[in-house]
XYZ file of C-alpha atoms in Angstrom:
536
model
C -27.020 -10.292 -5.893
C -29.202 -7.724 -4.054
C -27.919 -4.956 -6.940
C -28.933 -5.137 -10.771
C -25.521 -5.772 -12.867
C -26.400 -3.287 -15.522
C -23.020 -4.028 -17.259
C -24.604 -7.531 -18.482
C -26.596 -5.559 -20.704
C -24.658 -5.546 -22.970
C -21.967 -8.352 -22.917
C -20.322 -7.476 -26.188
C -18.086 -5.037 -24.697
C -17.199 -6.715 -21.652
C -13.806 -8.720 -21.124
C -13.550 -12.186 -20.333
C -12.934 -11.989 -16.782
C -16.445 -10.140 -16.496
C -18.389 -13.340 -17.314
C -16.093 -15.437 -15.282
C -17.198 -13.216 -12.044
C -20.801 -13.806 -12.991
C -20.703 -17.084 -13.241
C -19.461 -17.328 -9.950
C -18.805 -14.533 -7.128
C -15.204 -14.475 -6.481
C -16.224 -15.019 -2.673
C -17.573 -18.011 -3.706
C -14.186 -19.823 -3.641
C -13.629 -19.381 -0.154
C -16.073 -22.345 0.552
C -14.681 -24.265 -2.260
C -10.849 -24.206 -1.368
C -12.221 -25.056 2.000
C -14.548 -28.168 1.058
C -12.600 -29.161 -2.585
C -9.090 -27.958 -3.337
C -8.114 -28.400 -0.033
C -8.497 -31.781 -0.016
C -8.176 -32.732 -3.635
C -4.846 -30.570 -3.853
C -3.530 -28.371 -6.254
C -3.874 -30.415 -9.639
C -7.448 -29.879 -8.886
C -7.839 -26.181 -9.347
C -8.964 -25.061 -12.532
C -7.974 -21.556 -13.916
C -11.075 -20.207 -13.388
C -11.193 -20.585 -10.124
C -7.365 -20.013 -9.768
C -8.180 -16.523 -11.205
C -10.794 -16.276 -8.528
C -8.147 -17.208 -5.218
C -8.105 -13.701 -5.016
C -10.864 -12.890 -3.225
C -9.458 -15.520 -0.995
C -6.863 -13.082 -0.286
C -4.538 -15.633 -2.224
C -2.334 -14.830 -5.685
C -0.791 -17.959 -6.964
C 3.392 -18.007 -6.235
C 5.846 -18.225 -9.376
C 6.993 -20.117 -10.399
C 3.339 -21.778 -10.176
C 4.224 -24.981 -8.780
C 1.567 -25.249 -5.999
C 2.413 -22.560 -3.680
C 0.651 -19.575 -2.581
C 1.197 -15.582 -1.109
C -1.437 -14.840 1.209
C -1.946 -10.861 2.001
C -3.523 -10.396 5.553
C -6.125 -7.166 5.903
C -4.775 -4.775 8.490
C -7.165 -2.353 9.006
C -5.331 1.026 9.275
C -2.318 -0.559 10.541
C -3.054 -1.704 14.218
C -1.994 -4.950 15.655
C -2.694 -6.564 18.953
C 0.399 -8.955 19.897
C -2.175 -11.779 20.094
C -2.789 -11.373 17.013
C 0.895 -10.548 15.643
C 1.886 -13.737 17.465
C -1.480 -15.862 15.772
C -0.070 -14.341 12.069
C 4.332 -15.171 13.571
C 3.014 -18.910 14.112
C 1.281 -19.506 11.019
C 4.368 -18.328 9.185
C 6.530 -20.605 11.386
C 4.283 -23.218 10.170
C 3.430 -23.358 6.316
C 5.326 -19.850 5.138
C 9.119 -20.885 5.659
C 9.132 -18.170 8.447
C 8.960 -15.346 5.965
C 6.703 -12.123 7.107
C 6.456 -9.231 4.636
C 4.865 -6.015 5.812
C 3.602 -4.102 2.528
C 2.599 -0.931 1.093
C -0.968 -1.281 2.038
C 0.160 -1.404 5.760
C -1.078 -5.472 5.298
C 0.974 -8.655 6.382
C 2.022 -10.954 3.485
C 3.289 -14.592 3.762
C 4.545 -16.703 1.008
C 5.309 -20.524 0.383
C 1.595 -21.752 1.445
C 0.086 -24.369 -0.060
C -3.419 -25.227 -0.599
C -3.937 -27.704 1.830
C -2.675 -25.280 4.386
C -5.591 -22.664 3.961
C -8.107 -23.771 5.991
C -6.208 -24.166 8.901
C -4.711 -20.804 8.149
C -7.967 -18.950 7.583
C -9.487 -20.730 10.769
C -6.117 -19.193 12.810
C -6.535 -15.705 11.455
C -10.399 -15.649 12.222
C -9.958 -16.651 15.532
C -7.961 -13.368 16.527
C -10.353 -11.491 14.691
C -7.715 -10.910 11.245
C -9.095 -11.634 7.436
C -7.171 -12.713 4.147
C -10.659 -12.565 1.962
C -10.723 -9.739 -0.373
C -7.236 -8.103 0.492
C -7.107 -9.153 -3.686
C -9.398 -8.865 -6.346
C -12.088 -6.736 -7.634
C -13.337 -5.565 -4.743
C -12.701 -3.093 -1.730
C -9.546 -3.811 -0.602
C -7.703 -2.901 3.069
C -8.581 0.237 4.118
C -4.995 2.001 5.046
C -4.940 4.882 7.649
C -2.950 6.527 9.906
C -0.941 3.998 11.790
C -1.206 6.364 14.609
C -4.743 6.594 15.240
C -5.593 7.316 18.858
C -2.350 8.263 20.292
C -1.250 10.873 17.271
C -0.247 14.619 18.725
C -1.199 15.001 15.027
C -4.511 14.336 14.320
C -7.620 16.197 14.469
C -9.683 12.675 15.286
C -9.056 9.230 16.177
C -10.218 7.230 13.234
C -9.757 3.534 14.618
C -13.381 3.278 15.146
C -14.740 4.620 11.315
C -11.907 2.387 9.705
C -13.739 -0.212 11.350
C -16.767 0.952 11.045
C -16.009 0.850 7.166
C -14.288 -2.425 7.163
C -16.754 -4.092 8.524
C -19.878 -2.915 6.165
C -17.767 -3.679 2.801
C -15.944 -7.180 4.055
C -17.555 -10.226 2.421
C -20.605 -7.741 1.386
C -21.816 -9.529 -2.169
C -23.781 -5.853 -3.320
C -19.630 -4.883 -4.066
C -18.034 -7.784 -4.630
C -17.941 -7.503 -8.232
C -16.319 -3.940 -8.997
C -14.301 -3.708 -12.627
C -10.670 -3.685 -10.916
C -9.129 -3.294 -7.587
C -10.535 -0.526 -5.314
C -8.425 0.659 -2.487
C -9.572 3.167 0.377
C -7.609 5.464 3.150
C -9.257 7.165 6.001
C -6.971 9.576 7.819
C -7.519 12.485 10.011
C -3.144 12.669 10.204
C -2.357 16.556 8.805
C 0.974 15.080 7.314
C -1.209 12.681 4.852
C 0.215 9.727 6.545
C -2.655 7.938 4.374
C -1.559 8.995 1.030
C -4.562 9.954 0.090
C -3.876 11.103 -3.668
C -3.185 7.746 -4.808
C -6.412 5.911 -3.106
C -9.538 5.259 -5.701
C -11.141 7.265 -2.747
C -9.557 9.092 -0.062
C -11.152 10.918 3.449
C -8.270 13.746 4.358
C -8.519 16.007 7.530
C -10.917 19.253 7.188
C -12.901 21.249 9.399
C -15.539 23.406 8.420
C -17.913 26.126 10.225
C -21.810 24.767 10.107
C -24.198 26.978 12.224
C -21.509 29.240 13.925
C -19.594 25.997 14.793
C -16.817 24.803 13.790
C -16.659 20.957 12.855
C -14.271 17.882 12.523
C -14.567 15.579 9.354
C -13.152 15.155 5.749
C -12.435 16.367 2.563
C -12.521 13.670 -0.239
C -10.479 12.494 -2.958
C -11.304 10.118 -5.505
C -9.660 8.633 -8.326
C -6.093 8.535 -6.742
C -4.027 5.222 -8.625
C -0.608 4.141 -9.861
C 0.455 1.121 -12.429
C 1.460 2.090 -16.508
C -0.689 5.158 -16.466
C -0.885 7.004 -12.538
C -3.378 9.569 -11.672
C -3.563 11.632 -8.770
C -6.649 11.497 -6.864
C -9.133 14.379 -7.776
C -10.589 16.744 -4.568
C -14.634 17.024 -4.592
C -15.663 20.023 -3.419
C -17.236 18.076 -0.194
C -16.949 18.511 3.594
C -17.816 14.968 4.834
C -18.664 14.800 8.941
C -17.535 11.530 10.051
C -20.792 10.440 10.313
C -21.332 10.535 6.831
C -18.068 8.941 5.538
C -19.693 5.435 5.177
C -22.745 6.753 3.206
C -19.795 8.714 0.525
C -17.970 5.698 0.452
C -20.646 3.698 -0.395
C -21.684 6.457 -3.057
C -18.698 6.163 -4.746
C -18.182 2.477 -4.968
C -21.740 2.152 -6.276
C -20.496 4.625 -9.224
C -17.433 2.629 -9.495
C -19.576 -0.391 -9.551
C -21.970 0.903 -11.984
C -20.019 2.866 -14.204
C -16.909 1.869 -14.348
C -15.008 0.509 -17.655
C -15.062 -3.262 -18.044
C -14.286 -3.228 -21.517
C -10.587 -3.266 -20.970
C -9.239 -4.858 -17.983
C -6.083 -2.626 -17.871
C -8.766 0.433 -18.133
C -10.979 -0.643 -15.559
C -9.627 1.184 -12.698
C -11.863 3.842 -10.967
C -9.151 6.608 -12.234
C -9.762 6.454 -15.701
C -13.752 6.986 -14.985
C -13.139 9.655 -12.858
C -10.143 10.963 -15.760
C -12.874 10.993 -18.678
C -16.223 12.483 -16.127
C -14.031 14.979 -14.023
C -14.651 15.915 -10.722
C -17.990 17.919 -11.464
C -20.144 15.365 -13.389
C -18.398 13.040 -10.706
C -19.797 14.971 -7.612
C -23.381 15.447 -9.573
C -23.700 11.501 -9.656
C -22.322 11.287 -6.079
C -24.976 13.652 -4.940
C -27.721 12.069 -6.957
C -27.269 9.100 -5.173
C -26.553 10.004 -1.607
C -28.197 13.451 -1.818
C -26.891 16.719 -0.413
C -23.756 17.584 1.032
C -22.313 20.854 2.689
C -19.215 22.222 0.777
C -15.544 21.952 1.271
C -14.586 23.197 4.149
C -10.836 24.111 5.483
C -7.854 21.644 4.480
C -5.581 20.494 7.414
C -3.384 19.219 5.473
C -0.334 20.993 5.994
C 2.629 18.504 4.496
C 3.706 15.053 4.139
C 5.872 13.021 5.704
C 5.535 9.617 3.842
C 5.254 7.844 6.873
C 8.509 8.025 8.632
C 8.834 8.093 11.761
C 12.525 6.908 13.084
C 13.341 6.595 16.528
C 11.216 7.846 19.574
C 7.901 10.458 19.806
C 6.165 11.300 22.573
C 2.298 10.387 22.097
C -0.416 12.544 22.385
C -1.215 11.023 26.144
C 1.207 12.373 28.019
C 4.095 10.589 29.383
C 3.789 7.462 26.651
C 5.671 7.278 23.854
C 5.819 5.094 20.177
C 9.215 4.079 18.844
C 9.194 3.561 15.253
C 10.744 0.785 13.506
C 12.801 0.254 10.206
C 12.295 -3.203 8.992
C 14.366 -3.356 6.403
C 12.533 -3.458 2.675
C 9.766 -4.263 4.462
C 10.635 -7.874 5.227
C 10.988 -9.368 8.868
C 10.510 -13.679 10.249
C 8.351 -15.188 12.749
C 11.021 -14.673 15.485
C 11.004 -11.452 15.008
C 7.512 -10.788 14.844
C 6.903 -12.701 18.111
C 9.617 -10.567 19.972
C 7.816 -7.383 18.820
C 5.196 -8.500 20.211
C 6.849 -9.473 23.124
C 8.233 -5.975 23.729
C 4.558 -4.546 22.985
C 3.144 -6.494 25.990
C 6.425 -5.855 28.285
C 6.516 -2.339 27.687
C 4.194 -1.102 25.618
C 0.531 -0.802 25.454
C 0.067 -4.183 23.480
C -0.011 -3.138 19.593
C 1.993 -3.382 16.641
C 1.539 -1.039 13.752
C 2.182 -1.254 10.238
C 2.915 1.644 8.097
C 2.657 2.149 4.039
C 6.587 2.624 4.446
C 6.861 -0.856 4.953
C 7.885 -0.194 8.536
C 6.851 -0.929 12.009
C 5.822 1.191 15.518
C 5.915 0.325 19.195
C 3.312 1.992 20.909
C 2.043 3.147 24.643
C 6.137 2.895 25.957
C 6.298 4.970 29.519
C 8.938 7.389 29.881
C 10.483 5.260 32.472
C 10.666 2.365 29.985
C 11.941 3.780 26.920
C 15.234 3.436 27.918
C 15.019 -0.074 28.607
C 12.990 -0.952 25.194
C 15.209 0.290 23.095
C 17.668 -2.293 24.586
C 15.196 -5.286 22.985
C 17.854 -7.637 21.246
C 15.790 -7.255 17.826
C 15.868 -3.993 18.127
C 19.399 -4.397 16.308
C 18.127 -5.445 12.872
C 14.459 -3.679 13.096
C 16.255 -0.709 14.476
C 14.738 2.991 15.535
C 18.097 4.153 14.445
C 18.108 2.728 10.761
C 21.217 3.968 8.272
C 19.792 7.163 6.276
C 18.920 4.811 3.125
C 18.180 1.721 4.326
C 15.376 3.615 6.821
C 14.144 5.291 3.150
C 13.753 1.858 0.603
C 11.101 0.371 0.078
C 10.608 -2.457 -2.291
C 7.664 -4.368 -4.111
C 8.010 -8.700 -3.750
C 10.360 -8.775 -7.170
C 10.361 -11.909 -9.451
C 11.848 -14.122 -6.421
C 7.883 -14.488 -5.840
C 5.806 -13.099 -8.332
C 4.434 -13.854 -11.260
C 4.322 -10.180 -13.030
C 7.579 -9.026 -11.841
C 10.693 -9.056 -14.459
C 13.595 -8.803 -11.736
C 14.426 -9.325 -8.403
C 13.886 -6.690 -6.395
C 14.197 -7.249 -2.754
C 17.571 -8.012 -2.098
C 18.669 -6.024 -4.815
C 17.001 -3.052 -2.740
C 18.781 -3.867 0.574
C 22.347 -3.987 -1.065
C 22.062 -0.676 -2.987
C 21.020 0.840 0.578
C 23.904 -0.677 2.406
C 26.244 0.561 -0.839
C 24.879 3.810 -0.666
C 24.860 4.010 3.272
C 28.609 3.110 3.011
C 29.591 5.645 0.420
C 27.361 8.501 0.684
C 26.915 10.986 3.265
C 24.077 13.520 3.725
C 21.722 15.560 6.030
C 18.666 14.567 3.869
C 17.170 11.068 3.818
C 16.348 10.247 0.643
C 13.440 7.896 -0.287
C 14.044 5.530 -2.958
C 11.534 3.002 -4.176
C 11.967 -0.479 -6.207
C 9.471 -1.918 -8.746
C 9.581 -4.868 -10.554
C 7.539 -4.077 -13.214
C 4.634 -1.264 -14.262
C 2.189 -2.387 -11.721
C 4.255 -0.278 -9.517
C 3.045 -2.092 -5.640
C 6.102 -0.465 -4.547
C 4.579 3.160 -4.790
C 7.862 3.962 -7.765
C 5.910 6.921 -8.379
C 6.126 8.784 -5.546
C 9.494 8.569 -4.547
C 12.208 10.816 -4.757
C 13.971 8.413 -6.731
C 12.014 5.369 -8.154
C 13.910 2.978 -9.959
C 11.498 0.852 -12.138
C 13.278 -3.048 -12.975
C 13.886 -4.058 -16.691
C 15.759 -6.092 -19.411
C 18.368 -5.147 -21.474
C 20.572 -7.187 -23.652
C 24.340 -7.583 -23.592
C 26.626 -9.679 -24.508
C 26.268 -12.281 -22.202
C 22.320 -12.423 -22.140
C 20.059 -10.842 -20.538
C 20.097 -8.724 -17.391
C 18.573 -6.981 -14.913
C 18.676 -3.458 -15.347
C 16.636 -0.395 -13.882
C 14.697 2.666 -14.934
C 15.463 5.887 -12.985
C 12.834 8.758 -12.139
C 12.942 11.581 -9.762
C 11.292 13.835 -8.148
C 8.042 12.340 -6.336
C 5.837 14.142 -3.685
C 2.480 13.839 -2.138
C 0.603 16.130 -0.219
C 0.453 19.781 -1.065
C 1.892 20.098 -4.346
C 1.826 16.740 -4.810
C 3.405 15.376 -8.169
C 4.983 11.712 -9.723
C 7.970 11.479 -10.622
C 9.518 11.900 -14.272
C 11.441 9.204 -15.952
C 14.968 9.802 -17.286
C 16.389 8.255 -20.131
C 19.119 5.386 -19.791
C 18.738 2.199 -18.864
C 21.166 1.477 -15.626
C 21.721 -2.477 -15.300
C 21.369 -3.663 -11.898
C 24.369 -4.581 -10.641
C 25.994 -0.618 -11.890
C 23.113 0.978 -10.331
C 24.496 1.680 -6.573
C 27.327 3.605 -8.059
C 25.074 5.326 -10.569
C 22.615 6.623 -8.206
C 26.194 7.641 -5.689
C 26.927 10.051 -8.590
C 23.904 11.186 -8.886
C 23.298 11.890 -5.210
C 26.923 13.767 -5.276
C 25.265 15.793 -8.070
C 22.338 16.834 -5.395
C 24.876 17.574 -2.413
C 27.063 19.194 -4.546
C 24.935 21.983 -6.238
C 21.986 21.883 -3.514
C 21.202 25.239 -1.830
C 21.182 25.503 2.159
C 18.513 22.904 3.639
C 17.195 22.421 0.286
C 15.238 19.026 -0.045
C 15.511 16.568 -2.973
C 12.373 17.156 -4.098
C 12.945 20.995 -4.413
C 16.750 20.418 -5.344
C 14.854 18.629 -8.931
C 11.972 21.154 -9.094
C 14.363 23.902 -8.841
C 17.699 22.155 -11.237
C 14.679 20.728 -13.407
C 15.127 16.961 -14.848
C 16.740 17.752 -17.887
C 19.932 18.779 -15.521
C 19.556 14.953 -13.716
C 19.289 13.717 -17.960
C 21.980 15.664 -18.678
C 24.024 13.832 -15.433
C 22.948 9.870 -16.285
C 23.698 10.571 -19.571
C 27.307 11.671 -18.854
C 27.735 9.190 -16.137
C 26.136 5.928 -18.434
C 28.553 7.344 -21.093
C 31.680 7.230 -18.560
């Protein structure tokens, strides 16, 4: 390690997993699933190592009998159909045809086994794509604005410093060893397509006059994070030029590194350093270590529109448009991948992009052909016309595939969409997100509803059953939602949130959004509504 771990001095307060990353950098299994497990099979991995598959880019599948997810690093979001159709064929051949676009904008496959890896990882690497260290205690995929370079909406085009980024951090041993996950965004979008205030650090369009002249770069968050306990991301007063946003990032990941809790691994994200120091004693050890920086300059951040885009936009070159896609709860096949790609290279300009709605754009379309795309047979399912809730769910993996999750969340998601798409009508599309449990990969937090999965008990076992919150923004004013009180069990929860969505169309004011309809009712009027509705 070129860095001093000045945690080891003093192991007493460290937790297990601390020593287990010393005694081996998590990179380190990359070579040995390659040249061992591999080979030897699955009996052969030991749980230290298994624990360590995750810089791999590997978790280990429930119901742990030998098979593995894989998430693939998309950096900001962009896709070449050579490499959508090298990631389609892989998942034709060891992942059961199964293709799950998260979150994080990243590709995830299931049903791999070990011996499959190398031949996997060699695949991915020869089109120029990466599973390492998209898990683990490290610096994750760096999200952005899926429509760098052709956004009407941007003040930059940020494929290049993504990259840039990527690139310096990937398979780079000085941070492979933070305390917990550590996950970036780089966006110059002015509707915080990048989500920026739940990153552990976040670069945000500013601009700022230096020497009579007015320049493009960043503002910075840091601290952003979800899980049991979420914290929004806290602003440093900090213009960054692009130029510099390398030499912050690397400032704050060496604080993270350096400072950050390892007592505790549920405590060891950067948001609970940044929680206790604040965002004054934070900046002082920023600028200690990367030295002087101008102030903040002027925000461009002017709303949010959680990443939606439905249906056709013209691009910022003129006469090309990008058609957005709704793949519904972010889960698509092989075929479908490979036809996407097919229709980028027939009538688009060759890419695929991911967004953290678990959704999918066409970009680079001519006027001339937009007409004629839109007529792509999987253009049914993965339509640009989506039902109003199906094109606004989004759903974490669920206990069908993993281990932390307590109920299935998935399909559950899809049929509460169609149910609601089917019974309720409305001008406003209301996003609702599904988590299986606290760790919250489906984003609950920032919904407008986000429905949280549970247990309860009845009479003929145990059941799934659902949490409810509402009332989640980002952006200007950005705030997570609050919980109500009532358990709803799964299979009553369609016609629980119905009534509550007749409660919002009902008593909403002209134009008024969701969000605003709950900040202006408040949530003890949506209590007082479950309540009377679970007691019905």
């Amino acid at each position: 390690m070129a860095y001093e771990a000045v945690w080891m001095n003093d192991p007493s307060k460290l937790n297990k997993f601390e020593f287990i990353k010393m005694e081996k950098d998590g990179l380190d299994v990359i070579r040995t699933i390659i040249d061992k497990y591999s080979k030897e099979g699955y009996a052969s991995i030991p749980e230290d190592d298994m624990n360590r598959f995750k810089w791999a880019g590997v978790y280990e599948q429930k119901p742990r009998e030998g098979y593995f997810m894989m998430r693939i690093r998309i950096n900001t979001g962009i896709l070449t159909s050579a490499q959508a159709r090298a990631i389609a064929s892989i998942g034709r051949d060891y992942g059961r045809d199964l293709i799950d676009v998260t979150t994080r904008q990243a590709i995830q496959y299931h049903w791999l086994k070990v011996e499959d890896l190398p031949d996997i990882f060699n695949r991915l690497e020869a089109v120029g794509l990466y599973s390492y260290e998209a898990c683990g205690d490290c610096p994750r995929t760096i999200v952005g604005n899926p429509l760098a370079g052709i956004d009407r909406d941007e003040l930059m085009d940020t494929r290049e410093l993504v990259e840039q980024v990527n690139d310096f951090y990937l398979m780079n041993r000085d941070f492979s060893n933070l305390p917990r996950k550590y996950k970036m965004s780089i966006s110059s979008n002015i509707y915080n397509n990048a989500h920026a205030e739940i990153n552990d650090i976040a670069f945000t369009p500013a601009t700022k006059v230096i020497d009579g002249e007015e320049v493009i770069g960043f503002h910075v968050y840091v601290g952003g994070g979800l899980s049991a306990k979420p914290h929004l991301a806290k602003e440093l007063d900090m213009f960054v030029r692009p130029e510099d946003v390398l030499k912050v990032s690397i400032g704050v990941t060496t604080i993270f590194r350096d400072f950050g809790y390892r007592e505790k691994r549920h405590q060891a994200r950067l948001k609970f350093l940044m929680a206790d120091w604040g965002p004054e004693k934070f900046q002082e050890k920023l600028i200690e270590i990367i030295g002087e920086m101008p102030t903040a300059g002027e925000s461009k951040i002017v709303g949010w529109n959680a990443v939606y885009y439905d249906g056709v936009y013209p691009q910022k070159q003129e006469g090309l448009n990008f058609i957005g896609l709704n793949v519904p709860v972010g889960r698509t096949n092989s075929d479908e991948l490979e036809q996407l790609a097919d229709a980028a290279d027939k009538f688009g300009d060759g890419t695929i992009r991911t967004t953290m709605s678990q959704n999918i754009m066409l970009a680079g379309v001519p006027d001339d052909k937009v007409e004629e795309a839109l007529q792509v047979p999987v253009l049914k399912r993965l339509s640009p016309n989506a039902k109003p809730f199906m094109s606004r769910t989004v759903s974490c993996t669920g206990n069908e595939f993993c281990n932390l999750a307590v109920v299935e969340t998935k399909e559950r998601a899809r049929r509460v969409a169609e149910y609601l798409d089917e019974r309720v009508e409305l001008d406003e599309k209301i996003r609702i997100h599904f988590i299986g449990c606290p760790n919250a990969c489906g984003q609950k937090h920032i919904a407008d509803i986000g429905l949280q999965g549970a247990l309860v008990k009845t009479p003929d076992g145990m059941v799934d059953a659902f949490d409810i919150a509402v009332g989640g923004i980002l952006g200007p004013g950005a705030k997570f939602n609050e919980s109500l009180k009532g358990r709803v069990k799964g299979d009553d929860l369609g016609g629980v949130l119905a009534q509550l969505l007749l409660f919002y169309k009902e008593d909403r004011e002209s134009g008024e959004t969701f969000h605003n309809f709950v900040k202006r009712v408040g949530v003890p009027a949506f209590q007082e509504k479950l309540t009377a509705i679970l007691a019905s």
